[in-house]
mmCIF file of C-alpha atoms in Angstrom:
data_model
loop_
_atom_site.group_PDB
_atom_site.id
_atom_site.type_symbol
_atom_site.label_atom_id
_atom_site.label_comp_id
_atom_site.label_asym_id
_atom_site.label_seq_id
_atom_site.Cartn_x
_atom_site.Cartn_y
_atom_site.Cartn_z
ATOM 1 C CA MET A 74 42.579 -16.119 53.629
ATOM 2 C CA LYS A 75 39.082 -17.288 54.411
ATOM 3 C CA ARG A 76 38.326 -18.462 57.875
ATOM 4 C CA GLN A 77 36.319 -21.699 57.934
ATOM 5 C CA ALA A 78 33.367 -22.035 60.286
ATOM 6 C CA GLY A 79 31.981 -25.297 61.604
ATOM 7 C CA PHE A 80 32.308 -27.962 64.249
ATOM 8 C CA THR A 81 35.469 -29.794 64.993
ATOM 9 C CA ILE A 82 35.468 -33.553 65.261
ATOM 10 C CA ILE A 83 35.981 -33.260 69.029
ATOM 11 C CA GLU A 84 32.868 -31.100 69.420
ATOM 12 C CA LEU A 85 30.862 -33.572 67.346
ATOM 13 C CA VAL A 86 32.021 -36.522 69.471
ATOM 14 C CA VAL A 87 31.164 -34.646 72.688
ATOM 15 C CA VAL A 88 27.637 -33.857 71.441
ATOM 16 C CA ILE A 89 27.037 -37.468 70.369
ATOM 17 C CA ALA A 90 28.306 -38.740 73.729
ATOM 18 C CA LEU A 91 25.995 -36.350 75.613
ATOM 19 C CA LEU A 92 23.005 -37.436 73.513
ATOM 20 C CA GLY A 93 23.851 -41.082 74.211
ATOM 21 C CA ILE A 94 24.029 -40.489 77.957
ATOM 22 C CA LEU A 95 20.756 -38.551 77.907
ATOM 23 C CA ALA A 96 19.039 -41.351 75.962
ATOM 24 C CA ALA A 97 20.362 -43.997 78.363
ATOM 25 C CA VAL A 98 18.972 -42.086 81.340
ATOM 26 C CA ALA A 99 15.618 -41.083 79.801
ATOM 27 C CA LEU A 100 14.737 -44.243 77.867
ATOM 28 C CA PRO A 101 13.793 -46.436 80.859
ATOM 29 C CA ARG A 102 11.384 -43.772 82.064
ATOM 30 C CA PHE A 103 9.661 -43.536 78.690
ATOM 31 C CA ILE A 104 9.396 -47.313 78.417
ATOM 32 C CA ASN A 105 7.606 -47.377 81.784
ATOM 33 C CA VAL A 106 4.943 -44.948 80.524
ATOM 34 C CA THR A 107 2.997 -47.856 78.994
ATOM 35 C CA GLU A 108 2.819 -49.640 82.333
ATOM 36 C CA ASP A 109 1.713 -46.408 83.998
ATOM 37 C CA ALA A 110 -1.081 -46.100 81.427
ATOM 38 C CA HIS A 111 -2.290 -49.664 82.097
ATOM 39 C CA ASN A 112 -2.219 -49.024 85.865
ATOM 40 C CA ALA A 113 -4.184 -45.791 85.389
ATOM 41 C CA ALA A 114 -6.764 -47.579 83.222
ATOM 42 C CA VAL A 115 -7.381 -50.195 85.915
ATOM 43 C CA LYS A 116 -7.499 -47.610 88.707
ATOM 44 C CA GLY A 117 -9.955 -45.509 86.696
ATOM 45 C CA ALA A 118 -12.231 -48.456 85.960
ATOM 46 C CA ALA A 119 -12.129 -49.538 89.615
ATOM 47 C CA GLY A 120 -12.990 -46.010 90.723
ATOM 48 C CA GLY A 121 -15.869 -45.842 88.257
ATOM 49 C CA LEU A 122 -17.211 -49.200 89.393
ATOM 50 C CA ALA A 123 -16.939 -48.189 93.064
ATOM 51 C CA ALA A 124 -18.820 -44.953 92.381
ATOM 52 C CA GLY A 125 -21.497 -46.807 90.408
ATOM 53 C CA VAL A 126 -21.927 -49.408 93.151
ATOM 54 C CA ALA A 127 -22.269 -46.625 95.744
ATOM 55 C CA LEU A 128 -24.897 -44.875 93.613
ATOM 56 C CA ALA A 129 -26.789 -48.151 93.159
ATOM 57 C CA LYS A 130 -26.724 -48.735 96.925
ATOM 58 C CA ALA A 131 -28.010 -45.198 97.549
ATOM 59 C CA LYS A 132 -30.818 -45.673 95.042
ATOM 60 C CA ALA A 133 -31.714 -49.056 96.581
ATOM 61 C CA VAL A 134 -31.952 -47.423 100.014
ATOM 62 C CA VAL A 135 -34.100 -44.547 98.698
ATOM 63 C CA GLU A 136 -36.434 -46.961 96.880
ATOM 64 C CA ASN A 137 -36.446 -49.413 99.821
ATOM 65 C CA ALA A 138 -35.387 -52.185 97.419
ATOM 66 C CA GLY A 139 -34.989 -55.603 98.987
ATOM 67 C CA ASP A 140 -33.428 -58.937 98.128
ATOM 68 C CA GLY A 141 -33.789 -59.557 94.360
ATOM 69 C CA ASP A 142 -35.611 -56.272 93.654
ATOM 70 C CA ASP A 143 -34.683 -54.235 90.581
ATOM 71 C CA ILE A 144 -33.516 -50.633 90.493
ATOM 72 C CA GLU A 145 -33.124 -48.565 87.347
ATOM 73 C CA LEU A 146 -29.695 -47.087 86.598
ATOM 74 C CA GLU A 147 -28.407 -45.204 83.572
ATOM 75 C CA GLY A 148 -26.901 -48.383 82.091
ATOM 76 C CA GLY A 149 -30.051 -50.426 82.695
ATOM 77 C CA ALA A 150 -31.927 -52.157 85.474
ATOM 78 C CA VAL A 151 -29.986 -54.169 88.038
ATOM 79 C CA ALA A 152 -31.120 -56.542 90.747
ATOM 80 C CA VAL A 153 -29.863 -55.861 94.256
ATOM 81 C CA ASN A 154 -29.103 -58.214 97.126
ATOM 82 C CA GLY A 155 -30.455 -57.989 100.669
ATOM 83 C CA VAL A 156 -28.053 -55.192 101.636
ATOM 84 C CA GLY A 157 -28.734 -53.132 98.495
ATOM 85 C CA TYR A 158 -25.659 -53.862 96.374
ATOM 86 C CA PRO A 159 -25.951 -54.886 92.697
ATOM 87 C CA SER A 160 -26.168 -58.634 92.042
ATOM 88 C CA GLY A 161 -26.889 -58.790 88.309
ATOM 89 C CA ALA A 162 -29.250 -57.617 85.581
ATOM 90 C CA SER A 163 -32.948 -57.053 86.095
ATOM 91 C CA GLY A 164 -34.621 -60.210 87.372
ATOM 92 C CA ALA A 165 -31.347 -61.845 88.428
ATOM 93 C CA ALA A 166 -31.000 -63.854 91.588
ATOM 94 C CA ALA A 167 -29.945 -61.954 94.679
ATOM 95 C CA SER A 168 -26.734 -63.983 94.848
ATOM 96 C CA ILE A 169 -24.027 -63.820 92.181
ATOM 97 C CA THR A 170 -23.553 -67.301 90.723
ATOM 98 C CA THR A 171 -22.451 -66.702 87.110
ATOM 99 C CA ALA A 172 -19.950 -64.659 85.143
ATOM 100 C CA GLN A 173 -22.898 -63.303 83.137
ATOM 101 C CA GLN A 174 -24.219 -61.609 86.289
ATOM 102 C CA CYS A 175 -20.794 -60.005 86.738
ATOM 103 C CA MET A 176 -20.900 -58.756 83.139
ATOM 104 C CA ASP A 177 -24.391 -57.352 83.733
ATOM 105 C CA ILE A 178 -23.228 -55.522 86.863
ATOM 106 C CA TRP A 179 -20.284 -54.009 84.944
ATOM 107 C CA ASN A 180 -22.394 -52.969 81.947
ATOM 108 C CA ASN A 181 -25.332 -51.585 83.939
ATOM 109 C CA VAL A 182 -23.472 -49.879 86.782
ATOM 110 C CA LEU A 183 -20.728 -48.165 84.757
ATOM 111 C CA GLN A 184 -21.867 -45.213 82.683
ATOM 112 C CA GLY A 185 -21.015 -43.994 79.209
ATOM 113 C CA SER A 186 -18.104 -45.425 77.267
ATOM 114 C CA ARG A 187 -17.104 -48.113 79.731
ATOM 115 C CA PRO A 188 -14.358 -50.646 78.986
ATOM 116 C CA ALA A 189 -15.603 -53.795 77.248
ATOM 117 C CA VAL A 190 -16.006 -56.944 79.338
ATOM 118 C CA ALA A 191 -16.404 -60.621 78.382
ATOM 119 C CA SER A 192 -17.173 -63.759 80.379
ATOM 120 C CA ALA A 193 -14.466 -65.871 78.721
ATOM 121 C CA TRP A 194 -10.886 -65.268 77.628
ATOM 122 C CA PRO A 195 -10.924 -63.946 74.061
ATOM 123 C CA SER A 196 -8.228 -64.709 71.534
ATOM 124 C CA PRO A 197 -4.967 -62.828 72.193
ATOM 125 C CA ASN A 198 -5.453 -60.670 69.101
ATOM 126 C CA ASP A 199 -8.990 -59.626 70.034
ATOM 127 C CA GLY A 200 -8.635 -55.974 70.972
ATOM 128 C CA SER A 201 -12.367 -55.481 71.554
ATOM 129 C CA VAL A 202 -12.296 -56.855 75.120
ATOM 130 C CA ASP A 203 -10.574 -55.033 77.986
ATOM 131 C CA TYR A 204 -11.644 -57.141 80.997
ATOM 132 C CA VAL A 205 -12.747 -60.714 81.664
ATOM 133 C CA ALA A 206 -15.447 -61.132 84.319
ATOM 134 C CA LEU A 207 -15.687 -64.097 86.683
ATOM 135 C CA ASN A 208 -17.874 -64.689 89.719
ATOM 136 C CA LEU A 209 -16.151 -65.418 93.027
ATOM 137 C CA ALA A 210 -16.283 -69.086 93.995
ATOM 138 C CA GLY A 211 -17.072 -70.764 97.273
ATOM 139 C CA GLY A 212 -20.078 -68.774 98.400
ATOM 140 C CA ASN A 213 -18.222 -65.468 98.242
ATOM 141 C CA GLN A 214 -20.625 -63.000 96.720
ATOM 142 C CA GLY A 215 -18.861 -60.857 94.164
ATOM 143 C CA CYS A 216 -16.939 -60.625 90.932
ATOM 144 C CA THR A 217 -13.433 -60.288 89.607
ATOM 145 C CA TYR A 218 -12.597 -58.345 86.475
ATOM 146 C CA THR A 219 -9.157 -59.270 85.120
ATOM 147 C CA TYR A 220 -7.512 -56.694 82.897
ATOM 148 C CA LYS A 221 -6.795 -58.550 79.662
ATOM 149 C CA LYS A 222 -3.834 -56.429 78.619
ATOM 150 C CA SER A 223 -1.826 -57.354 81.715
ATOM 151 C CA ASN A 224 -1.268 -60.969 80.666
ATOM 152 C CA THR A 225 1.961 -60.206 78.824
ATOM 153 C CA SER A 226 3.838 -57.918 81.191
ATOM 154 C CA ASN A 227 3.111 -55.555 84.021
ATOM 155 C CA GLY A 228 6.406 -55.037 85.743
ATOM 156 C CA GLY A 229 6.656 -58.572 87.095
ATOM 157 C CA ASN A 230 3.435 -58.303 89.100
ATOM 158 C CA THR A 231 0.464 -60.614 88.991
ATOM 159 C CA ASP A 232 -2.520 -59.789 86.822
ATOM 160 C CA ARG A 233 -4.260 -56.496 87.344
ATOM 161 C CA VAL A 234 -7.628 -57.457 88.847
ATOM 162 C CA ILE A 235 -10.618 -55.450 90.038
ATOM 163 C CA THR A 236 -12.607 -57.253 92.744
ATOM 164 C CA TYR A 237 -16.188 -56.367 93.685
ATOM 165 C CA ASN A 238 -17.560 -57.721 96.973
ATOM 166 C CA ALA A 239 -21.366 -57.765 96.829
ATOM 167 C CA ASN A 240 -21.691 -58.267 100.590
ATOM 168 C CA THR A 241 -19.875 -55.034 101.465
ATOM 169 C CA GLY A 242 -19.913 -53.048 98.203
ATOM 170 C CA ASN A 243 -16.124 -52.823 98.397
ATOM 171 C CA VAL A 244 -14.252 -52.466 95.077
ATOM 172 C CA THR A 245 -10.475 -52.989 95.035
ATOM 173 C CA ALA A 246 -7.761 -53.017 92.375
ATOM 174 C CA ALA A 247 -4.927 -55.532 92.821
ATOM 175 C CA GLY A 248 -1.697 -55.843 90.870
ATOM 176 C CA VAL A 249 -1.550 -52.094 90.284
ATOM 177 C CA VAL A 250 1.724 -50.482 91.312
ATOM 178 C CA ASP A 251 2.535 -46.823 91.863
ATOM 179 C CA ASN A 252 5.802 -45.657 90.376
#
């Protein structure tokens, strides 16, 4: 007589049950990886902007640049305000009054392959824009950069927004959660 080798139906059911339990436990963690990536993208952009603003301030101090003066950065020339923080592209007013100035700050202060920014909400299918820039209203000098990809879902939080305060040079990221 030949002895048959193989799995019994009980062993097969046990293996399938274990795989199901493992998938049920691991799947929520893997789904959350996308949200972690969006949070990391915003934190990275905010960190890059903060570093660029600090470098611009340092260069403005070294060059003794005053209100409305231009300084040359790797991304291009930027105008600085009275305390030495970027306020727009070369020749811009010392106060931030338009979204275009916020775009110019983003594009000239950040180096290399920076995320794309626009001054108006693009169509939902437009993947070429990562952030939408707006100037702060009510005499507050600064800009907000809203992460476009957070409009659909980001764990129930509000939009992911980077805020730049031109009076203090402070850059913050809001709506970003640590898991």
